[in-house]
Each structure stands twice: as structure tokens, then as C-alpha cells.
Short mmCIF file of C-alpha atoms and ligand atoms in Angstrom, two decimals:
data_model
loop_
_atom_site.label_atom_id
_atom_site.label_comp_id
_atom_site.label_asym_id
_atom_site.label_seq_id
_atom_site.Cartn_x
_atom_site.Cartn_y
_atom_site.Cartn_z
CA MET A 1 13.11 21.67 18.10
CA SER A 2 12.90 21.92 21.87
CA PRO A 3 16.57 22.18 21.04
CA PRO A 4 17.86 18.58 21.10
CA ASP A 5 20.96 18.22 22.38
CA PRO A 6 23.20 16.64 19.82
CA ASN A 7 25.49 14.52 22.00
CA SER A 8 22.32 12.94 23.97
CA LEU A 9 21.45 9.41 23.35
CA GLU A 10 18.10 9.52 25.01
CA PRO A 11 15.26 8.01 23.15
CA SER A 12 11.93 10.09 22.84
CA SER A 13 8.40 8.90 23.27
CA PRO A 14 5.86 9.35 20.36
CA HIS A 15 4.46 12.29 22.09
CA GLU A 16 7.75 13.88 22.60
CA LEU A 17 8.61 13.50 18.71
CA GLY A 18 5.28 14.88 17.85
CA VAL A 19 5.59 18.07 20.27
CA ARG A 20 9.22 18.09 18.50
CA ALA A 21 7.93 17.84 15.02
CA GLN A 22 5.23 20.22 15.62
CA SER A 23 7.89 23.24 17.08
CA LEU A 24 9.90 22.75 13.54
CA LEU A 25 6.92 23.24 11.47
CA VAL A 26 6.06 26.25 13.32
CA VAL A 27 9.34 27.56 12.51
CA LEU A 28 9.00 26.60 8.80
CA GLY A 29 5.37 28.00 8.72
CA SER A 30 6.54 31.37 9.68
CA ILE A 31 9.08 31.71 6.67
CA SER A 32 7.32 33.30 4.10
CA ASP A 33 7.64 35.47 1.14
CA ASP A 34 4.35 37.22 2.06
CA PRO A 35 4.18 38.78 5.51
CA THR A 36 0.46 38.30 5.59
CA HIS A 37 0.05 34.38 4.93
CA LEU A 38 2.21 31.51 4.00
CA THR A 39 3.45 31.55 0.56
CA ARG A 40 6.91 29.81 -0.17
CA LEU A 41 7.44 29.44 -3.84
CA TYR A 42 10.33 27.40 -5.37
CA LEU A 43 13.74 29.17 -5.30
CA SER A 44 12.24 32.28 -3.60
CA PRO A 45 14.14 34.00 -0.62
CA SER A 46 11.75 32.24 1.67
CA HIS A 47 12.73 28.94 0.15
CA ARG A 48 16.31 29.69 0.68
CA ARG A 49 15.76 30.51 4.30
CA ALA A 50 13.72 27.25 4.96
CA ALA A 51 16.45 25.31 3.32
CA ASP A 52 19.19 26.93 5.66
CA PHE A 53 16.88 26.03 8.67
CA VAL A 54 16.36 22.35 7.52
CA GLY A 55 20.24 22.00 6.96
CA ASP A 56 20.86 22.94 10.45
CA TRP A 57 18.26 20.52 11.79
CA MET A 58 19.79 17.89 9.71
CA ARG A 59 23.13 18.60 10.96
CA THR A 60 21.81 18.64 14.48
CA ALA A 61 20.45 15.06 13.83
CA GLY A 62 23.94 13.86 12.87
CA LEU A 63 23.45 14.09 9.25
CA LYS A 64 26.11 15.20 6.72
CA THR A 65 24.42 17.83 4.66
CA SER A 66 24.69 19.18 0.88
CA MET A 67 22.71 20.94 -1.41
CA ASP A 68 22.23 19.71 -5.17
CA ALA A 69 21.92 21.70 -8.51
CA LEU A 70 18.40 22.01 -8.08
CA GLY A 71 18.48 23.21 -4.37
CA THR A 72 17.53 19.94 -2.85
CA VAL A 73 18.91 19.90 0.73
CA ARG A 74 20.40 16.51 1.34
CA GLY A 75 21.07 15.18 4.64
CA SER A 76 23.23 11.70 4.62
CA LEU A 77 23.90 9.20 7.19
CA ASP A 78 26.38 6.41 6.12
CA ALA A 79 25.50 2.53 6.88
CA THR A 80 26.18 1.56 10.58
CA SER A 81 26.56 -2.12 10.11
CA PRO A 82 28.16 -4.27 7.46
CA GLY A 83 26.26 -6.10 4.44
CA PRO A 84 25.63 -6.12 0.79
CA ASN A 85 23.87 -3.15 0.74
CA ALA A 86 26.15 -0.90 2.95
CA GLY A 87 27.24 1.07 -0.09
CA ARG A 88 23.35 1.88 -1.00
CA ARG A 89 21.10 4.38 0.16
CA LEU A 90 17.33 4.40 1.33
CA LEU A 91 15.94 8.02 0.33
CA ILE A 92 13.44 9.55 2.60
CA GLY A 93 11.97 12.88 1.46
CA SER A 94 9.19 15.42 0.79
CA HIS A 95 9.18 19.27 -0.28
CA ILE A 96 9.46 22.43 1.42
CA ASP A 97 7.90 24.61 -1.35
CA THR A 98 4.38 25.69 -0.54
CA VAL A 99 1.24 26.80 -2.64
CA THR A 100 -0.09 30.40 -2.49
CA ASN A 101 -1.67 31.10 0.91
CA ALA A 102 -0.55 27.50 2.06
CA GLY A 103 -0.99 25.37 5.35
CA SER A 104 2.23 24.35 7.45
CA TYR A 105 2.14 20.64 7.02
CA ASP A 106 2.07 19.77 3.19
CA GLY A 107 5.43 18.55 2.21
CA THR A 108 7.27 19.93 5.39
CA ALA A 109 5.64 17.59 7.73
CA GLY A 110 7.30 14.76 5.92
CA VAL A 111 10.89 16.41 5.82
CA VAL A 112 10.69 17.11 9.52
CA ILE A 113 9.46 13.42 10.35
CA GLY A 114 12.29 12.37 8.02
CA ILE A 115 15.07 14.29 10.22
CA LEU A 116 13.59 13.19 13.52
CA ALA A 117 13.12 9.43 12.47
CA VAL A 118 16.90 9.56 11.62
CA ASP A 119 17.79 11.42 14.69
CA GLU A 120 15.84 8.70 16.89
CA ILE A 121 17.55 6.15 15.08
CA ARG A 122 20.93 7.66 16.26
CA ARG A 123 19.68 7.93 19.52
CA ARG A 124 18.42 4.55 19.99
CA GLY A 125 21.59 3.23 18.57
CA ILE A 126 19.83 1.13 15.93
CA LYS A 127 22.51 -0.34 13.65
CA LEU A 128 21.56 0.21 9.73
CA PRO A 129 22.97 -2.10 6.77
CA PHE A 130 22.35 0.80 4.28
CA GLY A 131 23.04 4.42 4.30
CA ILE A 132 19.87 6.97 4.56
CA ASP A 133 19.63 10.19 2.48
CA VAL A 134 16.85 12.80 3.81
CA LEU A 135 15.87 14.93 1.04
CA ALA A 136 13.95 18.22 1.29
CA PHE A 137 12.75 18.79 -2.32
CA GLY A 138 11.76 22.49 -3.67
CA ASP A 139 9.46 22.08 -6.67
CA GLU A 140 6.74 19.81 -5.67
CA GLU A 141 3.47 22.37 -5.96
CA GLY A 142 4.72 23.62 -9.45
CA VAL A 143 3.11 27.07 -8.61
CA ARG A 144 5.96 29.55 -9.52
CA PHE A 145 7.02 28.27 -12.88
CA PRO A 146 5.38 26.23 -15.51
CA THR A 147 7.11 23.19 -14.38
CA THR A 148 6.57 20.71 -11.62
CA LEU A 149 8.58 18.13 -9.79
CA LEU A 150 11.87 19.45 -11.05
CA SER A 151 13.94 18.85 -8.09
CA SER A 152 12.96 14.97 -7.66
CA SER A 153 13.09 14.59 -11.25
CA ALA A 154 16.80 15.64 -11.12
CA ILE A 155 17.46 13.03 -8.53
CA ALA A 156 15.95 10.52 -11.06
CA GLY A 157 17.85 11.81 -13.75
CA THR A 158 14.95 12.67 -15.95
CA ILE A 159 15.43 16.61 -16.48
CA THR A 160 17.24 18.64 -19.19
CA ALA A 161 18.73 21.95 -19.56
CA GLU A 162 15.81 22.98 -21.57
CA MET A 163 13.39 22.68 -19.00
CA LEU A 164 15.27 25.21 -16.79
CA LEU A 165 14.61 27.88 -19.42
CA LYS A 166 11.00 28.01 -18.49
CA SER A 167 10.13 31.47 -16.83
CA ASP A 168 7.74 32.66 -14.11
CA ARG A 169 5.29 35.63 -14.51
CA ASP A 170 8.11 38.16 -14.04
CA GLY A 171 10.09 36.52 -16.69
CA VAL A 172 12.65 34.98 -14.30
CA SER A 173 14.10 31.51 -15.50
CA VAL A 174 14.57 28.51 -13.57
CA ARG A 175 18.13 28.87 -14.69
CA LYS A 176 18.39 32.59 -13.44
CA ALA A 177 16.37 31.78 -10.22
CA LEU A 178 18.81 28.60 -9.38
CA MET A 179 22.03 30.79 -9.70
CA ASP A 180 20.28 33.47 -7.37
CA PHE A 181 19.58 30.96 -5.04
CA GLY A 182 23.32 29.64 -5.03
CA CYS A 183 23.10 26.48 -7.33
CA ASP A 184 24.82 25.70 -10.22
CA PRO A 185 22.38 24.84 -13.24
CA ASP A 186 25.23 23.28 -15.07
CA LYS A 187 25.44 20.38 -12.73
CA ILE A 188 22.04 19.03 -13.17
CA ASP A 189 23.53 15.58 -14.15
CA GLU A 190 25.20 15.33 -10.85
CA ALA A 191 22.07 15.68 -8.98
CA ALA A 192 20.95 12.26 -10.29
CA TYR A 193 21.43 9.07 -8.36
CA ASP A 194 22.83 6.00 -9.80
CA ARG A 195 19.96 3.39 -9.91
CA ASP A 196 22.28 0.89 -8.40
CA GLU A 197 23.08 3.05 -5.73
CA VAL A 198 19.56 3.32 -4.28
CA LEU A 199 17.26 0.86 -2.35
CA GLY A 200 14.18 2.79 -2.23
CA TYR A 201 12.33 5.92 -1.62
CA LEU A 202 9.97 6.77 1.44
CA GLU A 203 7.87 9.72 1.98
CA VAL A 204 5.58 10.71 4.94
CA HIS A 205 2.80 13.31 3.95
CA ILE A 206 -0.33 14.24 5.44
CA GLU A 207 -3.42 12.77 3.85
CA GLN A 208 -4.90 15.85 2.37
CA GLY A 209 -8.38 14.26 2.41
CA PRO A 210 -10.81 13.09 4.86
CA VAL A 211 -10.37 9.11 4.85
CA LEU A 212 -8.13 8.73 7.94
CA GLU A 213 -10.07 11.02 10.23
CA HIS A 214 -13.38 9.19 9.06
CA GLU A 215 -11.85 5.91 10.07
CA LYS A 216 -10.39 7.67 13.48
CA LEU A 217 -6.88 6.36 12.42
CA PRO A 218 -3.93 8.58 12.76
CA LEU A 219 -1.78 6.59 9.85
CA GLY A 220 -2.29 4.83 6.45
CA VAL A 221 -0.52 3.11 4.15
CA VAL A 222 -0.54 4.44 0.54
CA THR A 223 -1.12 1.91 -2.24
CA SER A 224 -0.73 4.46 -5.32
CA ILE A 225 -0.48 7.90 -6.24
CA ALA A 226 -3.05 9.07 -8.73
CA GLY A 227 -1.76 10.01 -12.02
CA GLN A 228 -2.21 13.72 -13.30
CA THR A 229 -1.75 16.03 -16.16
CA ARG A 230 -1.38 19.80 -16.24
CA PHE A 231 -2.33 21.99 -19.09
CA LYS A 232 -1.84 25.83 -20.27
CA CYS A 233 -5.04 26.68 -22.08
CA ILE A 234 -5.30 29.81 -24.05
CA VAL A 235 -8.57 31.06 -25.68
CA LEU A 236 -8.30 33.72 -28.42
CA GLY A 237 -11.33 36.01 -29.48
CA GLU A 238 -11.43 39.55 -30.27
CA ALA A 239 -11.53 43.07 -28.24
CA GLY A 240 -14.70 44.92 -28.79
CA HIS A 241 -16.83 47.69 -27.37
CA ALA A 242 -18.95 46.39 -24.48
CA GLY A 243 -21.82 48.78 -25.56
CA THR A 244 -21.93 48.74 -29.18
CA SER A 245 -20.62 44.94 -29.93
CA PRO A 246 -24.09 43.16 -30.52
CA MET A 247 -24.23 39.83 -28.59
CA GLY A 248 -24.52 37.72 -31.84
CA LEU A 249 -21.28 39.11 -33.48
CA ARG A 250 -19.03 38.97 -30.45
CA ARG A 251 -16.01 36.67 -30.30
CA ASP A 252 -15.75 36.83 -26.54
CA ALA A 253 -12.78 34.75 -25.46
CA LEU A 254 -14.28 34.61 -21.65
CA ALA A 255 -17.57 33.46 -22.57
CA ALA A 256 -16.14 30.57 -24.68
CA SER A 257 -13.80 29.69 -21.77
CA ALA A 258 -16.33 29.52 -19.53
CA GLU A 259 -18.66 27.39 -21.54
CA ILE A 260 -15.33 25.21 -21.68
CA MET A 261 -15.06 25.13 -18.02
CA GLY A 262 -18.43 24.02 -17.55
CA GLU A 263 -18.16 21.06 -19.80
CA ILE A 264 -14.78 20.20 -18.06
CA GLU A 265 -16.50 20.06 -14.69
CA ARG A 266 -19.26 17.84 -16.16
CA PHE A 267 -16.85 15.34 -17.57
CA ALA A 268 -15.01 15.43 -13.99
CA ARG A 269 -18.36 14.79 -12.35
CA GLU A 270 -19.44 12.03 -14.68
CA GLY A 271 -16.23 10.16 -13.93
CA ARG A 272 -16.45 10.08 -10.11
CA GLU A 273 -16.36 6.17 -9.95
CA HIS A 274 -12.77 6.57 -11.33
CA SER A 275 -11.90 9.25 -8.72
CA LEU A 276 -11.88 11.77 -11.90
CA VAL A 277 -11.18 15.27 -10.77
CA ALA A 278 -10.55 18.42 -12.94
CA THR A 279 -9.42 21.94 -11.81
CA VAL A 280 -9.24 25.45 -13.29
CA GLY A 281 -7.14 27.00 -10.90
CA GLN A 282 -5.82 30.08 -12.65
CA LEU A 283 -7.39 32.34 -14.74
CA ILE A 284 -6.02 35.60 -16.75
CA VAL A 285 -8.51 37.86 -18.92
CA SER A 286 -7.16 40.24 -21.27
CA PRO A 287 -7.37 43.19 -21.75
CA GLY A 288 -9.57 42.78 -18.52
CA ALA A 289 -11.56 45.99 -18.38
CA VAL A 290 -15.11 46.43 -17.33
CA ASN A 291 -16.28 47.83 -20.71
CA VAL A 292 -14.23 45.51 -23.18
CA VAL A 293 -15.37 42.26 -24.44
CA PRO A 294 -12.38 39.87 -23.59
CA ALA A 295 -9.94 39.16 -26.23
CA ARG A 296 -7.83 36.53 -24.64
CA VAL A 297 -8.00 34.18 -21.61
CA ASP A 298 -5.31 32.09 -20.42
CA PHE A 299 -6.33 29.54 -17.92
CA SER A 300 -4.96 26.41 -16.10
CA LEU A 301 -6.17 22.97 -16.33
CA ASP A 302 -5.05 20.07 -13.78
CA VAL A 303 -6.80 16.35 -14.55
CA ARG A 304 -6.28 13.40 -12.30
CA ALA A 305 -7.92 10.06 -11.71
CA ALA A 306 -7.16 6.93 -9.79
CA THR A 307 -6.09 5.19 -12.74
CA ASP A 308 -4.41 6.23 -16.14
CA GLN A 309 -7.20 5.29 -18.80
CA PRO A 310 -10.14 7.32 -17.31
CA ARG A 311 -7.89 10.44 -17.09
CA LEU A 312 -6.87 9.97 -20.75
CA ASP A 313 -10.43 9.57 -21.84
CA ALA A 314 -11.41 12.62 -20.05
CA ILE A 315 -8.75 14.51 -21.51
CA ALA A 316 -9.65 13.63 -25.01
CA ALA A 317 -13.14 14.37 -24.18
CA ILE A 318 -12.31 17.91 -23.03
CA ARG A 319 -10.29 18.52 -26.14
CA THR A 320 -13.22 17.60 -28.30
CA ALA A 321 -15.68 19.62 -26.48
CA ALA A 322 -13.32 22.60 -26.42
CA ARG A 323 -12.64 22.37 -30.34
CA GLU A 324 -16.73 22.41 -30.95
CA ILE A 325 -17.42 25.21 -28.61
CA ALA A 326 -14.37 27.09 -30.12
CA GLU A 327 -15.76 26.51 -33.76
CA ARG A 328 -19.37 27.60 -32.90
CA ARG A 329 -18.06 31.00 -30.98
CA HIS A 330 -15.72 31.54 -33.75
CA VAL A 331 -12.53 31.74 -31.32
CA ALA A 332 -9.38 29.79 -31.35
CA VAL A 333 -8.39 27.41 -28.44
CA MET A 334 -5.11 25.90 -27.65
CA ILE A 335 -4.89 23.28 -25.00
CA GLU A 336 -0.88 22.35 -24.45
CA SER A 337 0.01 19.81 -21.94
CA TYR A 338 3.06 20.59 -19.81
CA HIS A 339 3.16 17.90 -16.98
CA GLU A 340 2.24 14.53 -17.03
CA SER A 341 2.70 11.89 -14.26
CA GLN A 342 1.32 8.55 -14.61
CA THR A 343 -0.23 6.74 -11.62
CA THR A 344 2.50 5.68 -9.52
CA PRO A 345 2.09 2.23 -7.81
CA CYS A 346 3.69 1.90 -4.20
CA ALA A 347 6.10 -0.93 -4.15
CA THR A 348 4.61 -3.88 -1.92
CA HIS A 349 7.68 -4.37 0.10
CA LEU A 350 7.76 -0.62 1.24
CA GLN A 351 3.92 -0.85 1.74
CA ASP A 352 4.64 -3.58 4.21
CA GLY A 353 7.55 -1.60 5.94
CA PHE A 354 5.17 1.08 6.91
CA ALA A 355 2.55 -1.51 7.72
CA SER A 356 4.73 -3.18 10.03
CA GLY A 357 5.67 0.25 11.70
CA ILE A 358 2.11 1.03 12.15
CA GLU A 359 1.47 -2.70 13.76
CA ARG A 360 4.38 -2.10 16.01
CA LEU A 361 2.22 1.04 17.42
CA GLY A 362 -0.80 -1.35 18.06
CA LEU A 363 -2.74 0.45 15.33
CA PRO A 364 -4.62 -1.44 12.37
CA VAL A 365 -3.60 -0.70 9.10
CA LEU A 366 -5.60 0.91 6.56
CA ARG A 367 -4.48 1.07 2.82
CA LEU A 368 -5.64 3.93 0.71
CA THR A 369 -4.68 5.67 -2.64
CA SER A 370 -3.42 9.37 -2.72
CA GLY A 371 -5.45 11.92 -5.13
CA ALA A 372 -2.90 14.49 -4.50
CA GLY A 373 0.58 14.55 -6.49
CA HIS A 374 3.90 13.79 -4.68
CA ASP A 375 7.54 13.65 -5.75
CA GLY A 376 7.25 9.79 -5.77
CA HIS A 377 5.76 10.71 -9.19
CA ALA A 378 9.11 11.51 -10.36
CA VAL A 379 11.21 9.28 -7.98
CA GLN A 380 9.42 6.32 -9.60
CA HIS A 381 11.62 6.50 -12.49
CA LEU A 382 14.63 6.16 -10.38
CA THR A 383 13.64 3.41 -7.81
CA ASP A 384 10.60 2.06 -5.85
CA VAL A 385 8.24 4.34 -3.93
CA GLY A 386 6.69 3.82 -0.27
CA MET A 387 4.09 6.44 1.17
CA LEU A 388 2.85 6.90 4.76
CA PHE A 389 -0.12 9.34 5.34
CA VAL A 390 -1.02 11.18 8.36
CA ARG A 391 -4.40 12.18 9.42
CA CYS A 392 -5.07 15.84 9.00
CA ARG A 393 -8.05 17.88 10.34
CA GLY A 394 -11.19 17.63 8.17
CA GLY A 395 -9.08 16.57 5.27
CA ILE A 396 -7.96 20.24 4.66
CA SER A 397 -5.18 21.09 2.66
CA HIS A 398 -3.88 23.91 0.19
CA ASN A 399 -5.58 25.95 2.82
CA PRO A 400 -4.12 27.97 5.95
CA LYS A 401 -6.53 25.68 8.10
CA GLU A 402 -4.28 22.74 7.32
CA PHE A 403 -3.75 20.97 10.45
CA ALA A 404 -2.28 17.67 12.03
CA GLU A 405 -2.31 16.80 15.50
CA PRO A 406 1.23 16.85 17.13
CA ASP A 407 0.61 13.08 18.47
CA ASP A 408 -0.27 11.83 15.07
CA LEU A 409 2.85 13.44 14.01
CA GLY A 410 4.84 11.67 16.70
CA LEU A 411 3.36 8.54 15.66
CA ALA A 412 4.34 9.01 12.15
CA VAL A 413 8.05 9.29 13.28
CA GLU A 414 7.75 6.19 15.13
CA ALA A 415 6.00 4.23 12.06
CA LEU A 416 8.77 5.55 10.14
CA VAL A 417 11.48 4.14 12.39
CA GLY A 418 9.60 1.06 12.17
CA ALA A 419 9.54 0.85 8.45
CA ILE A 420 13.22 1.45 8.59
CA GLU A 421 13.81 -1.24 10.89
CA HIS A 422 11.92 -3.38 8.72
CA LEU A 423 13.76 -2.67 5.76
CA ALA A 424 16.93 -3.17 7.46
CA GLY A 425 15.93 -7.00 7.77
CA HIS A 426 14.72 -6.92 4.44
CA PHE A 427 18.02 -5.48 3.06
CA GLY A 428 20.29 -6.53 5.40
CA GLY A 429 21.05 -9.83 3.82
CA ASP A 430 21.71 -10.81 0.17
CA SER A 431 18.87 -8.89 -1.97
C1 GLV B 1 0.43 18.83 -4.83
O1 GLV B 1 -0.01 19.27 -3.90
C2 GLV B 1 -0.70 18.48 -5.96
O2 GLV B 1 -1.16 17.42 -5.79
O3 GLV B 1 -1.09 19.30 -6.63
MN1 MN B 2 2.79 17.74 -0.92
MN1 MN B 3 0.61 20.36 -2.13
#
């Protein structure tokens, strides 16, 4: 932040808000587990440092901070005007973990924009008939552990102690990592909100796709978040000598995996009209030597579509094809699902809140779906979800080239303030 004077009540222009958002994102973008690029995995030392910065910024914005059992940083502001919902809270959140070799905007932009919006509400003296909690989640990307959305699932009350027993590649369990982070994994129940305590959940996120840029618009209202399923796949063949094993007698786990992956891609291409996409992003080949026929392949699979049925149909087709290929090649195949999020519709009144914030800026309102997954997938089990997208350059994300214009970030802060004011009208009376 161009260090904001905590006592100042001077409102800021969208341009100033954008410059401030950008400067905070530069700070978070420099906090990495790897000095050569941005990688900030859940519960890593860099996640801890980023959480500390976010907590400081929340306090500067006038929020009371705490950290829950899953490492989510929470900044709370109490209602400033009376009413039937004065004891309830509007949640605003996104995540501060990243993928490997990430960009600086995915998730973090939403956290920073949430903090600046609440700061701006305080500076403008806007009275709110409900409290606000700004949340900086940790496990949105699901890259370190074979889990995803743990922190947002915890606030929705949908995680169990068994989920914390999953381990990363180094054998460190979520439970152990939480303790090292300074959290108490035995208090997961306390992380859950009461359904009656919450009015809704708003998230601002970069689009991670090209639609807004193509339409020459800085902001858009999300109508739904695509459902997704993630799998651990294992193909087991038999190791053999690369020089002496005849091609027809091999049980090559990698050749079989490659054929399965070809089918996965074919099914996804055929489902284009449903925005079906399927990705194999991780591959481990064992024993992994130049002169040994591969005995085992572990690979990941992520399948998404705009609605649930085409995704479920594609998964069934992939399973059948994999079984046939495995039988023909005399290998074994296991495809185990470890995460499933249904398509998440965004609530109409929260869409309207963001639309009103955009209209107040004199901009047209474009509505679009999200192909990327978000914490809203988990939060939908607690409360209504609304999302605002911010244009990002070239639609590029999960890539160090990720970029959003500071002015667009400033407009997003302003649109979030507008949405909160709209909801203050909506929830101010009896609801
Ligand atoms: C999160 O970024 C996801 O959609 O995988
Ligand atoms: Mn994200
Ligand atoms: Mn992401």
C-alpha cells in the first residue's frame, strides 16, 4: 500500500485504489518458496509470511484479525447501523496459495480488493446493517496435498479430521503442516460458521480467460462456476529390459497411459459445446530410466464442464476406455476420484449486487460463467455465492505472465463497494 494513514478518512479514486491494489500484489508476488519464481503452496513458510502481511493490511484497514484452524486469515468489521441483520456477516474472500510457477493475481487480487473495499467503506463513512468478514483462504489450488478447498470447506463445516491425514509428496500430513503453521487441527469444528450467522459470500477474481478482454470490458458478473472432478490414476505394468523385451510381449505402463491420455483428450474435444475440458497435469514414471520398460505410471486427471451431466458422462466414457486399453495391453488401471465439486450457480441477488456496482461506474454489465474452480464451490454448502470477474491480459493465468491492469483492479474495488452498498439496501430491512 502506498502506506495508507490508518486514521485518514479521505476516500480514494478508482485509479488510486488500483495503484494501491497493485502495490500490495507486488508485495505478495515476491513472497515465494522458490527464489526463482512464484510458488506459494498451502501451509508452506511463504504462505505463513503472506498470511502475516495480509493480517497487517487487514488491521490497517480497521479489521479485527484472527486465524482459524485451517490457516485462513479472517478480518472482521462489525455492523455500523442497527437492523435485523446486525448480528450477521457478509463474507468476502479469495485465496493466497498459488500453483507452481504462478502469476501474482490468481486469488490474491480478490483478497487485496476485499481489504481495500472495506477500507474504503470506512473512509467514506458508509454505515452497514451487517458485519463483514474478509477471508484469505489457503488451499484453493490443491497443489501440495491430494486435497483441495480445505480451508473454504472448513468455514462451510464440511471437512473431517480424516481429510487432514492426507500427505504431500514428502510424507508431511496436512495435520502436521497445520501444527507447524501455528494452527490447532483439533479445532476444525470451530472454523465453521453457523448457517444463520451468514448472509452470503462475495468473491472478486481475475477472469483467467479471454472473454472480458475480447469484449473490451474491465469487469463481468459470474453466473455459475463450472463443476470439476479430480482423479489420481495409476497404471501398473511390468519393468523389463529395453533391449531384450519384444514389443509384443511388453506390459508397458507408460505406453498404455499415453493411449488413455489420447482418449481423454479426444472425449474432451468432442464435448466442446458443453465447455468440457480434461487435463493431465502431473505424471510420474517409474522406475524412470532410459533403458527400462516403465512399470508404473501415476498421473492426475482434472475434468470440468459448464454443467454436471456432460462432465459425468465424459468421466464414465474415460473409465470405460481406460479399462479396455488396460485389458488389451495386459496392465492394471486404477482411477480414483478424490475431489468433486458440483457446478455452483451464483445467487441472483448477489449477481444483481455486482451488476449494480458495475452500472454505478457507467459500464455495461456482461454476465459469464467461470471455467476455473473457486472457493465458492465449497462455500455454496454454507451460503449463497456471488462472483465478480476482472479482465486479465490475454486471458492468461496459472502462468507468471498473468496480469491485470491497476485501473481495472481499482474499478473492481469500486464495484465491490457498490455491491456491498446494494446489499446493505437488500438486507437492511426484514429479510
Ligand atoms: C483453480 O485455479 C482451478 O480452477 O484449478
Ligand atoms: Mn483462484
Ligand atoms: Mn488458480
